[in-house]
Amino acid sequence: QVHLVESGGGLVQPGGSLRLSCATSGRTDTSRFIGWFRQAPGKEREFVATLRWRGGNTYYANSVKGRFTISRDNAKNTVFLQMDSLKSDDTAVYFCAAGTTTILSMASDPRGYNYWGQGTQVTVSS
């Protein structure tokens, strides 16, 4: 079992920055990927970024590449999502997720993840 708790969401103006945190606990050693997804009202949950737990390789959605950075602090068992140059289209609830998939293509698919946090709201608006 893996427990995930997100924090750091809020209201920010276009062009601003936010850093989301995902505190992990439990059997994270069984996870292959720790990632971030987001869901806007009326839309499906979409992939944002993920990190391979062993090795640290990172992968990003094209829509956030160059603006968002996923990283981790092993000592604190925390995964971060640094979001810069935010746009109104980035407004959504952001979820942290842990998955055991070994198939790379599934690492960007919500079906590849077994555990989910409760989500944190990010609103980009002037």
Short mmCIF file of N, CA, C and O in Angstrom, two decimals:
data_model
loop_
_atom_site.label_atom_id
_atom_site.label_comp_id
_atom_site.label_asym_id
_atom_site.label_seq_id
_atom_site.Cartn_x
_atom_site.Cartn_y
_atom_site.Cartn_z
N GLN A 1 0.85 -1.20 0.00
CA GLN A 1 0.00 0.00 0.00
C GLN A 1 0.88 1.25 0.00
O GLN A 1 1.89 1.30 0.70
N VAL A 2 0.49 2.23 -0.80
CA VAL A 2 1.21 3.49 -0.89
C VAL A 2 0.24 4.62 -0.60
O VAL A 2 -0.88 4.64 -1.11
N HIS A 3 0.67 5.54 0.24
CA HIS A 3 -0.18 6.69 0.61
C HIS A 3 0.45 7.96 0.06
O HIS A 3 1.67 8.17 0.22
N LEU A 4 -0.37 8.79 -0.60
CA LEU A 4 0.13 10.00 -1.24
C LEU A 4 -0.69 11.20 -0.80
O LEU A 4 -1.92 11.14 -0.79
N VAL A 5 -0.01 12.28 -0.45
CA VAL A 5 -0.70 13.51 -0.04
C VAL A 5 -0.10 14.69 -0.78
O VAL A 5 1.08 14.99 -0.62
N GLU A 6 -0.94 15.36 -1.58
CA GLU A 6 -0.47 16.53 -2.34
C GLU A 6 -0.68 17.81 -1.54
O GLU A 6 -1.58 17.91 -0.70
N SER A 7 0.15 18.81 -1.84
CA SER A 7 -0.01 20.14 -1.27
C SER A 7 0.64 21.15 -2.21
O SER A 7 1.39 20.77 -3.11
N GLY A 8 0.35 22.43 -1.97
CA GLY A 8 1.02 23.48 -2.72
C GLY A 8 0.18 24.16 -3.78
O GLY A 8 0.64 25.10 -4.43
N GLY A 9 -1.05 23.69 -3.97
CA GLY A 9 -1.89 24.33 -4.97
C GLY A 9 -2.34 25.71 -4.52
O GLY A 9 -2.12 26.11 -3.38
N GLY A 10 -2.98 26.45 -5.45
CA GLY A 10 -3.47 27.77 -5.10
C GLY A 10 -3.81 28.57 -6.33
O GLY A 10 -3.89 28.03 -7.44
N LEU A 11 -3.99 29.87 -6.10
CA LEU A 11 -4.31 30.81 -7.18
C LEU A 11 -3.04 31.57 -7.57
O LEU A 11 -2.34 32.10 -6.70
N VAL A 12 -2.77 31.63 -8.87
CA VAL A 12 -1.58 32.32 -9.35
C VAL A 12 -1.93 33.02 -10.66
O VAL A 12 -2.80 32.58 -11.40
N GLN A 13 -1.26 34.13 -10.91
CA GLN A 13 -1.50 34.87 -12.15
C GLN A 13 -0.79 34.21 -13.33
O GLN A 13 0.22 33.53 -13.14
N PRO A 14 -1.29 34.42 -14.54
CA PRO A 14 -0.57 33.90 -15.72
C PRO A 14 0.87 34.38 -15.73
O PRO A 14 1.16 35.54 -15.43
N GLY A 15 1.76 33.46 -16.08
CA GLY A 15 3.18 33.75 -16.06
C GLY A 15 3.86 33.46 -14.74
O GLY A 15 5.09 33.48 -14.65
N GLY A 16 3.07 33.18 -13.71
CA GLY A 16 3.62 32.91 -12.39
C GLY A 16 4.06 31.47 -12.21
O GLY A 16 4.04 30.67 -13.16
N SER A 17 4.47 31.16 -10.97
CA SER A 17 4.99 29.83 -10.65
C SER A 17 4.34 29.27 -9.40
O SER A 17 3.89 30.03 -8.54
N LEU A 18 4.30 27.95 -9.33
CA LEU A 18 3.87 27.22 -8.14
C LEU A 18 4.71 25.96 -8.04
O LEU A 18 5.16 25.42 -9.06
N ARG A 19 4.88 25.48 -6.82
CA ARG A 19 5.53 24.18 -6.63
C ARG A 19 4.61 23.28 -5.84
O ARG A 19 4.25 23.59 -4.70
N LEU A 20 4.25 22.18 -6.45
CA LEU A 20 3.43 21.18 -5.79
C LEU A 20 4.32 20.14 -5.12
O LEU A 20 5.40 19.82 -5.64
N SER A 21 3.85 19.63 -4.01
CA SER A 21 4.56 18.57 -3.29
C SER A 21 3.66 17.35 -3.15
O SER A 21 2.44 17.49 -3.00
N CYS A 22 4.29 16.19 -3.19
CA CYS A 22 3.58 14.92 -2.99
C CYS A 22 4.36 14.13 -1.94
O CYS A 22 5.44 13.60 -2.23
N ALA A 23 3.81 14.10 -0.74
CA ALA A 23 4.45 13.33 0.33
C ALA A 23 4.03 11.88 0.20
O ALA A 23 2.84 11.57 0.14
N THR A 24 5.03 10.99 0.13
CA THR A 24 4.74 9.57 -0.05
C THR A 24 5.06 8.79 1.22
O THR A 24 5.97 9.16 1.98
N SER A 25 4.32 7.72 1.43
CA SER A 25 4.59 6.82 2.55
C SER A 25 4.10 5.43 2.17
O SER A 25 3.36 5.26 1.21
N GLY A 26 4.52 4.44 2.95
CA GLY A 26 4.15 3.06 2.67
C GLY A 26 5.16 2.40 1.74
O GLY A 26 6.33 2.77 1.74
N ARG A 27 4.68 1.46 0.93
CA ARG A 27 5.56 0.63 0.12
C ARG A 27 5.92 1.29 -1.21
O ARG A 27 5.67 0.76 -2.29
N THR A 28 6.52 2.47 -1.13
CA THR A 28 6.92 3.15 -2.36
C THR A 28 8.01 2.38 -3.09
O THR A 28 8.22 2.58 -4.28
N ASP A 29 8.70 1.49 -2.38
CA ASP A 29 9.76 0.71 -3.02
C ASP A 29 9.19 -0.24 -4.07
O ASP A 29 9.91 -0.73 -4.93
N THR A 30 7.88 -0.50 -3.99
CA THR A 30 7.26 -1.37 -5.00
C THR A 30 6.81 -0.59 -6.23
O THR A 30 6.40 -1.19 -7.22
N SER A 31 6.90 0.73 -6.19
CA SER A 31 6.43 1.55 -7.31
C SER A 31 7.52 1.70 -8.36
O SER A 31 8.70 1.78 -8.03
N ARG A 32 7.11 1.72 -9.63
CA ARG A 32 8.02 1.95 -10.73
C ARG A 32 8.07 3.41 -11.12
O ARG A 32 9.10 3.92 -11.49
N PHE A 33 6.91 4.05 -11.04
CA PHE A 33 6.79 5.45 -11.44
C PHE A 33 5.99 6.23 -10.39
O PHE A 33 5.03 5.70 -9.81
N ILE A 34 6.40 7.48 -10.15
CA ILE A 34 5.61 8.42 -9.38
C ILE A 34 5.34 9.59 -10.32
O ILE A 34 6.30 10.20 -10.83
N GLY A 35 4.07 9.89 -10.54
CA GLY A 35 3.76 10.89 -11.54
C GLY A 35 2.72 11.90 -11.12
O GLY A 35 2.12 11.78 -10.05
N TRP A 36 2.52 12.88 -11.99
CA TRP A 36 1.49 13.90 -11.80
C TRP A 36 0.53 13.87 -12.98
O TRP A 36 0.95 13.80 -14.13
N PHE A 37 -0.75 13.93 -12.65
CA PHE A 37 -1.81 14.05 -13.63
C PHE A 37 -2.65 15.27 -13.25
O PHE A 37 -2.56 15.75 -12.13
N ARG A 38 -3.48 15.72 -14.17
CA ARG A 38 -4.38 16.82 -13.85
C ARG A 38 -5.73 16.60 -14.54
O ARG A 38 -5.82 15.91 -15.55
N GLN A 39 -6.73 17.21 -13.94
CA GLN A 39 -8.07 17.08 -14.50
C GLN A 39 -8.80 18.41 -14.36
O GLN A 39 -8.99 18.91 -13.25
N ALA A 40 -9.18 18.96 -15.51
CA ALA A 40 -9.95 20.21 -15.55
C ALA A 40 -11.44 19.85 -15.59
O ALA A 40 -11.80 18.75 -16.01
N PRO A 41 -12.30 20.76 -15.19
CA PRO A 41 -13.74 20.49 -15.20
C PRO A 41 -14.23 20.07 -16.59
O PRO A 41 -13.92 20.72 -17.59
N GLY A 42 -14.95 18.97 -16.64
CA GLY A 42 -15.51 18.49 -17.89
C GLY A 42 -14.53 17.78 -18.80
O GLY A 42 -14.88 17.40 -19.92
N LYS A 43 -13.30 17.59 -18.33
CA LYS A 43 -12.28 16.94 -19.16
C LYS A 43 -11.78 15.67 -18.48
O LYS A 43 -11.93 15.49 -17.28
N GLU A 44 -11.14 14.82 -19.30
CA GLU A 44 -10.57 13.61 -18.75
C GLU A 44 -9.26 13.91 -18.02
O GLU A 44 -8.60 14.92 -18.28
N ARG A 45 -8.90 13.00 -17.14
CA ARG A 45 -7.62 13.15 -16.44
C ARG A 45 -6.49 12.98 -17.45
O ARG A 45 -6.50 12.05 -18.25
N GLU A 46 -5.51 13.90 -17.42
CA GLU A 46 -4.43 13.84 -18.39
C GLU A 46 -3.06 13.82 -17.72
O GLU A 46 -2.87 14.36 -16.62
N PHE A 47 -2.13 13.19 -18.41
CA PHE A 47 -0.77 13.05 -17.94
C PHE A 47 -0.05 14.40 -17.96
O PHE A 47 -0.22 15.19 -18.90
N VAL A 48 0.75 14.65 -16.93
CA VAL A 48 1.57 15.86 -16.86
C VAL A 48 3.05 15.49 -16.89
O VAL A 48 3.80 15.94 -17.75
N ALA A 49 3.48 14.69 -15.93
CA ALA A 49 4.89 14.33 -15.82
C ALA A 49 5.02 13.10 -14.94
O ALA A 49 4.16 12.85 -14.09
N THR A 50 6.09 12.35 -15.14
CA THR A 50 6.36 11.21 -14.28
C THR A 50 7.85 11.00 -14.10
O THR A 50 8.66 11.50 -14.90
N LEU A 51 8.17 10.28 -13.06
CA LEU A 51 9.56 10.04 -12.69
C LEU A 51 9.72 8.55 -12.40
O LEU A 51 8.94 7.98 -11.63
N ARG A 52 10.71 7.94 -13.01
CA ARG A 52 11.00 6.54 -12.73
C ARG A 52 11.65 6.45 -11.37
O ARG A 52 12.68 7.10 -11.11
N TRP A 53 11.04 5.69 -10.46
CA TRP A 53 11.47 5.68 -9.07
C TRP A 53 12.91 5.20 -8.92
O TRP A 53 13.68 5.74 -8.14
N ARG A 54 13.28 4.19 -9.66
CA ARG A 54 14.66 3.73 -9.66
C ARG A 54 15.32 4.21 -10.94
O ARG A 54 14.91 3.83 -12.02
N GLY A 55 16.30 5.07 -10.80
CA GLY A 55 16.97 5.62 -11.97
C GLY A 55 16.73 7.10 -12.15
O GLY A 55 17.60 7.83 -12.60
N GLY A 56 15.52 7.55 -11.82
CA GLY A 56 15.23 8.97 -11.84
C GLY A 56 14.90 9.57 -13.19
O GLY A 56 14.76 10.79 -13.31
N ASN A 57 14.75 8.72 -14.24
CA ASN A 57 14.39 9.26 -15.55
C ASN A 57 13.06 10.01 -15.46
O ASN A 57 12.15 9.58 -14.75
N THR A 58 12.96 11.11 -16.19
CA THR A 58 11.74 11.92 -16.17
C THR A 58 11.12 12.01 -17.55
O THR A 58 11.82 11.96 -18.57
N TYR A 59 9.79 12.13 -17.55
CA TYR A 59 9.04 12.20 -18.80
C TYR A 59 7.95 13.25 -18.63
O TYR A 59 7.37 13.38 -17.55
N TYR A 60 7.68 13.98 -19.71
CA TYR A 60 6.73 15.09 -19.64
C TYR A 60 5.74 15.06 -20.80
O TYR A 60 6.06 14.63 -21.90
N ALA A 61 4.56 15.60 -20.54
CA ALA A 61 3.61 15.86 -21.61
C ALA A 61 4.14 17.01 -22.45
O ALA A 61 4.79 17.93 -21.92
N ASN A 62 3.86 16.99 -23.74
CA ASN A 62 4.35 18.06 -24.62
C ASN A 62 3.85 19.44 -24.18
O ASN A 62 4.54 20.44 -24.33
N SER A 63 2.67 19.47 -23.61
CA SER A 63 2.06 20.74 -23.23
C SER A 63 2.78 21.43 -22.08
O SER A 63 2.59 22.65 -21.87
N VAL A 64 3.58 20.69 -21.32
CA VAL A 64 4.27 21.28 -20.17
C VAL A 64 5.78 21.22 -20.29
O VAL A 64 6.49 21.79 -19.45
N LYS A 65 6.27 20.56 -21.32
CA LYS A 65 7.72 20.41 -21.48
C LYS A 65 8.39 21.77 -21.58
O LYS A 65 7.95 22.65 -22.33
N GLY A 66 9.45 21.97 -20.79
CA GLY A 66 10.15 23.25 -20.78
C GLY A 66 9.61 24.23 -19.75
O GLY A 66 10.25 25.24 -19.46
N ARG A 67 8.42 23.93 -19.20
CA ARG A 67 7.83 24.82 -18.19
C ARG A 67 7.72 24.14 -16.83
O ARG A 67 7.83 24.82 -15.80
N PHE A 68 7.49 22.84 -16.81
CA PHE A 68 7.33 22.09 -15.56
C PHE A 68 8.55 21.20 -15.35
O PHE A 68 9.13 20.69 -16.31
N THR A 69 8.87 20.97 -14.08
CA THR A 69 9.97 20.08 -13.73
C THR A 69 9.54 19.18 -12.59
O THR A 69 9.10 19.67 -11.54
N ILE A 70 9.67 17.87 -12.79
CA ILE A 70 9.39 16.91 -11.73
C ILE A 70 10.71 16.50 -11.09
O ILE A 70 11.71 16.31 -11.78
N SER A 71 10.71 16.41 -9.77
CA SER A 71 11.92 16.03 -9.05
C SER A 71 11.53 15.34 -7.75
O SER A 71 10.35 15.28 -7.40
N ARG A 72 12.52 14.85 -7.02
CA ARG A 72 12.22 14.18 -5.76
C ARG A 72 13.29 14.48 -4.73
O ARG A 72 14.44 14.78 -5.07
N ASP A 73 12.91 14.36 -3.48
CA ASP A 73 13.82 14.44 -2.34
C ASP A 73 13.72 13.11 -1.63
O ASP A 73 12.75 12.84 -0.92
N ASN A 74 14.71 12.25 -1.85
CA ASN A 74 14.65 10.90 -1.27
C ASN A 74 14.60 10.92 0.25
O ASN A 74 13.92 10.11 0.87
N ALA A 75 15.33 11.85 0.85
CA ALA A 75 15.40 11.91 2.31
C ALA A 75 14.03 12.22 2.92
O ALA A 75 13.70 11.77 4.01
N LYS A 76 13.23 13.00 2.17
CA LYS A 76 11.91 13.39 2.68
C LYS A 76 10.79 12.58 2.04
O LYS A 76 9.61 12.82 2.34
N ASN A 77 11.14 11.63 1.19
CA ASN A 77 10.12 10.82 0.50
C ASN A 77 9.06 11.69 -0.16
O ASN A 77 7.85 11.42 -0.05
N THR A 78 9.53 12.72 -0.82
CA THR A 78 8.62 13.69 -1.42
C THR A 78 8.97 13.90 -2.89
O THR A 78 10.14 13.95 -3.25
N VAL A 79 7.94 14.00 -3.71
CA VAL A 79 8.08 14.31 -5.13
C VAL A 79 7.50 15.69 -5.37
O VAL A 79 6.45 16.04 -4.82
N PHE A 80 8.20 16.47 -6.18
CA PHE A 80 7.78 17.85 -6.43
C PHE A 80 7.42 18.05 -7.91
O PHE A 80 7.92 17.34 -8.78
N LEU A 81 6.56 19.04 -8.14
CA LEU A 81 6.30 19.48 -9.50
C LEU A 81 6.44 21.00 -9.50
O LEU A 81 5.59 21.71 -8.96
N GLN A 82 7.56 21.46 -10.05
CA GLN A 82 7.78 22.90 -10.18
C GLN A 82 7.12 23.36 -11.47
O GLN A 82 7.44 22.85 -12.55
N MET A 83 6.22 24.32 -11.36
CA MET A 83 5.46 24.78 -12.51
C MET A 83 5.77 26.26 -12.73
O MET A 83 5.48 27.10 -11.88
N ASP A 84 6.37 26.56 -13.86
CA ASP A 84 6.73 27.94 -14.23
C ASP A 84 5.96 28.36 -15.48
O ASP A 84 5.44 27.53 -16.20
N SER A 85 5.95 29.66 -15.72
CA SER A 85 5.27 30.21 -16.90
C SER A 85 3.86 29.65 -17.03
O SER A 85 3.45 29.21 -18.11
N LEU A 86 3.14 29.69 -15.96
CA LEU A 86 1.81 29.09 -15.93
C LEU A 86 0.84 29.83 -16.84
O LEU A 86 0.91 31.06 -17.01
N LYS A 87 -0.06 29.05 -17.44
CA LYS A 87 -1.08 29.57 -18.34
C LYS A 87 -2.46 29.23 -17.79
O LYS A 87 -2.60 28.31 -16.97
N SER A 88 -3.47 29.91 -18.31
CA SER A 88 -4.82 29.63 -17.85
C SER A 88 -5.22 28.18 -18.15
O SER A 88 -5.99 27.57 -17.40
N ASP A 89 -4.67 27.61 -19.23
CA ASP A 89 -4.97 26.22 -19.59
C ASP A 89 -4.41 25.23 -18.57
O ASP A 89 -4.77 24.05 -18.61
N ASP A 90 -3.53 25.68 -17.70
CA ASP A 90 -2.98 24.78 -16.67
C ASP A 90 -3.93 24.65 -15.48
O ASP A 90 -3.67 23.86 -14.57
N THR A 91 -4.99 25.42 -15.47
CA THR A 91 -5.96 25.34 -14.37
C THR A 91 -6.59 23.96 -14.32
O THR A 91 -7.14 23.47 -15.31
N ALA A 92 -6.49 23.31 -13.16
CA ALA A 92 -7.00 21.94 -12.99
C ALA A 92 -6.76 21.49 -11.57
O ALA A 92 -6.05 22.16 -10.81
N VAL A 93 -7.34 20.35 -11.23
CA VAL A 93 -6.95 19.66 -10.01
C VAL A 93 -5.77 18.75 -10.37
O VAL A 93 -5.84 17.98 -11.34
N TYR A 94 -4.71 18.85 -9.61
CA TYR A 94 -3.49 18.08 -9.88
C TYR A 94 -3.41 16.93 -8.89
O TYR A 94 -3.55 17.12 -7.67
N PHE A 95 -3.16 15.73 -9.44
CA PHE A 95 -3.09 14.52 -8.64
C PHE A 95 -1.70 13.91 -8.74
O PHE A 95 -1.10 13.85 -9.82
N CYS A 96 -1.24 13.41 -7.62
CA CYS A 96 -0.02 12.61 -7.56
C CYS A 96 -0.42 11.14 -7.61
O CYS A 96 -1.47 10.76 -7.03
N ALA A 97 0.37 10.32 -8.29
CA ALA A 97 0.01 8.92 -8.42
C ALA A 97 1.26 8.05 -8.42
O ALA A 97 2.33 8.48 -8.86
N ALA A 98 1.10 6.82 -7.94
CA ALA A 98 2.18 5.85 -7.92
C ALA A 98 1.74 4.60 -8.68
O ALA A 98 0.62 4.12 -8.49
N GLY A 99 2.62 4.10 -9.52
CA GLY A 99 2.26 2.95 -10.34
C GLY A 99 3.33 1.90 -10.39
O GLY A 99 4.51 2.20 -10.21
N THR A 100 2.90 0.67 -10.65
CA THR A 100 3.83 -0.45 -10.73
C THR A 100 4.04 -0.94 -12.15
O THR A 100 4.71 -1.94 -12.37
N THR A 101 3.52 -0.24 -13.14
CA THR A 101 3.68 -0.67 -14.51
C THR A 101 5.15 -0.69 -14.90
O THR A 101 5.94 0.14 -14.46
N THR A 102 5.50 -1.67 -15.73
CA THR A 102 6.86 -1.76 -16.27
C THR A 102 6.88 -1.37 -17.74
O THR A 102 7.93 -1.42 -18.38
N ILE A 103 5.71 -0.99 -18.27
CA ILE A 103 5.60 -0.61 -19.67
C ILE A 103 5.66 0.91 -19.76
O ILE A 103 4.80 1.61 -19.22
N LEU A 104 6.64 1.45 -20.46
CA LEU A 104 6.86 2.88 -20.48
C LEU A 104 5.65 3.63 -21.03
O LEU A 104 5.29 4.69 -20.54
N SER A 105 5.00 3.08 -22.03
CA SER A 105 3.85 3.77 -22.61
C SER A 105 2.71 3.90 -21.61
O SER A 105 1.89 4.83 -21.71
N MET A 106 2.64 3.01 -20.64
CA MET A 106 1.60 3.08 -19.61
C MET A 106 1.94 4.09 -18.53
O MET A 106 1.08 4.43 -17.71
N ALA A 107 3.18 4.56 -18.49
CA ALA A 107 3.57 5.53 -17.47
C ALA A 107 2.92 6.89 -17.71
O ALA A 107 2.91 7.72 -16.81
N SER A 108 2.37 7.11 -18.89
CA SER A 108 1.66 8.35 -19.18
C SER A 108 0.15 8.12 -19.27
O SER A 108 -0.59 8.96 -19.76
N ASP A 109 -0.29 6.97 -18.79
CA ASP A 109 -1.70 6.59 -18.83
C ASP A 109 -2.19 6.40 -17.40
O ASP A 109 -1.55 5.69 -16.62
N PRO A 110 -3.30 7.01 -17.03
CA PRO A 110 -3.80 6.83 -15.65
C PRO A 110 -3.99 5.37 -15.27
O PRO A 110 -3.87 5.01 -14.09
N ARG A 111 -4.25 4.51 -16.26
CA ARG A 111 -4.44 3.09 -15.97
C ARG A 111 -3.17 2.41 -15.51
O ARG A 111 -3.21 1.30 -14.98
N GLY A 112 -2.03 3.07 -15.68
CA GLY A 112 -0.77 2.49 -15.24
C GLY A 112 -0.46 2.76 -13.78
O GLY A 112 0.59 2.36 -13.29
N TYR A 113 -1.38 3.42 -13.08
CA TYR A 113 -1.13 3.84 -11.70
C TYR A 113 -2.14 3.20 -10.76
O TYR A 113 -3.34 3.16 -11.04
N ASN A 114 -1.63 2.73 -9.62
CA ASN A 114 -2.44 1.99 -8.67
C ASN A 114 -2.92 2.83 -7.50
O ASN A 114 -3.93 2.53 -6.89
N TYR A 115 -2.15 3.87 -7.17
CA TYR A 115 -2.45 4.67 -5.99
C TYR A 115 -2.51 6.14 -6.37
O TYR A 115 -1.70 6.62 -7.17
N TRP A 116 -3.45 6.84 -5.74
CA TRP A 116 -3.70 8.24 -6.07
C TRP A 116 -3.85 9.07 -4.79
O TRP A 116 -4.39 8.59 -3.79
N GLY A 117 -3.39 10.32 -4.87
CA GLY A 117 -3.65 11.25 -3.79
C GLY A 117 -5.02 11.89 -3.97
O GLY A 117 -5.75 11.57 -4.92
N GLN A 118 -5.36 12.80 -3.08
CA GLN A 118 -6.69 13.40 -3.09
C GLN A 118 -6.79 14.58 -4.05
O GLN A 118 -7.89 15.03 -4.38
N GLY A 119 -5.66 15.08 -4.52
CA GLY A 119 -5.63 16.19 -5.46
C GLY A 119 -5.49 17.55 -4.79
O GLY A 119 -5.85 17.73 -3.63
N THR A 120 -4.93 18.49 -5.55
CA THR A 120 -4.79 19.87 -5.08
C THR A 120 -5.15 20.80 -6.24
O THR A 120 -4.72 20.58 -7.38
N GLN A 121 -5.93 21.82 -5.95
CA GLN A 121 -6.44 22.72 -6.99
C GLN A 121 -5.38 23.75 -7.36
O GLN A 121 -4.80 24.40 -6.49
N VAL A 122 -5.18 23.91 -8.67
CA VAL A 122 -4.33 24.97 -9.21
C VAL A 122 -5.19 25.83 -10.12
O VAL A 122 -5.80 25.32 -11.07
N THR A 123 -5.26 27.11 -9.83
CA THR A 123 -6.04 28.04 -10.64
C THR A 123 -5.11 29.14 -11.15
O THR A 123 -4.46 29.83 -10.35
N VAL A 124 -5.07 29.30 -12.46
CA VAL A 124 -4.25 30.33 -13.09
C VAL A 124 -5.19 31.36 -13.68
O VAL A 124 -5.90 31.11 -14.65
N SER A 125 -5.20 32.53 -13.06
CA SER A 125 -6.15 33.56 -13.48
C SER A 125 -5.66 34.93 -13.02
O SER A 125 -5.02 35.05 -11.99
N SER A 126 -5.98 35.94 -13.82
CA SER A 126 -5.64 37.31 -13.43
C SER A 126 -6.81 37.95 -12.68
O SER A 126 -6.72 39.10 -12.26
#
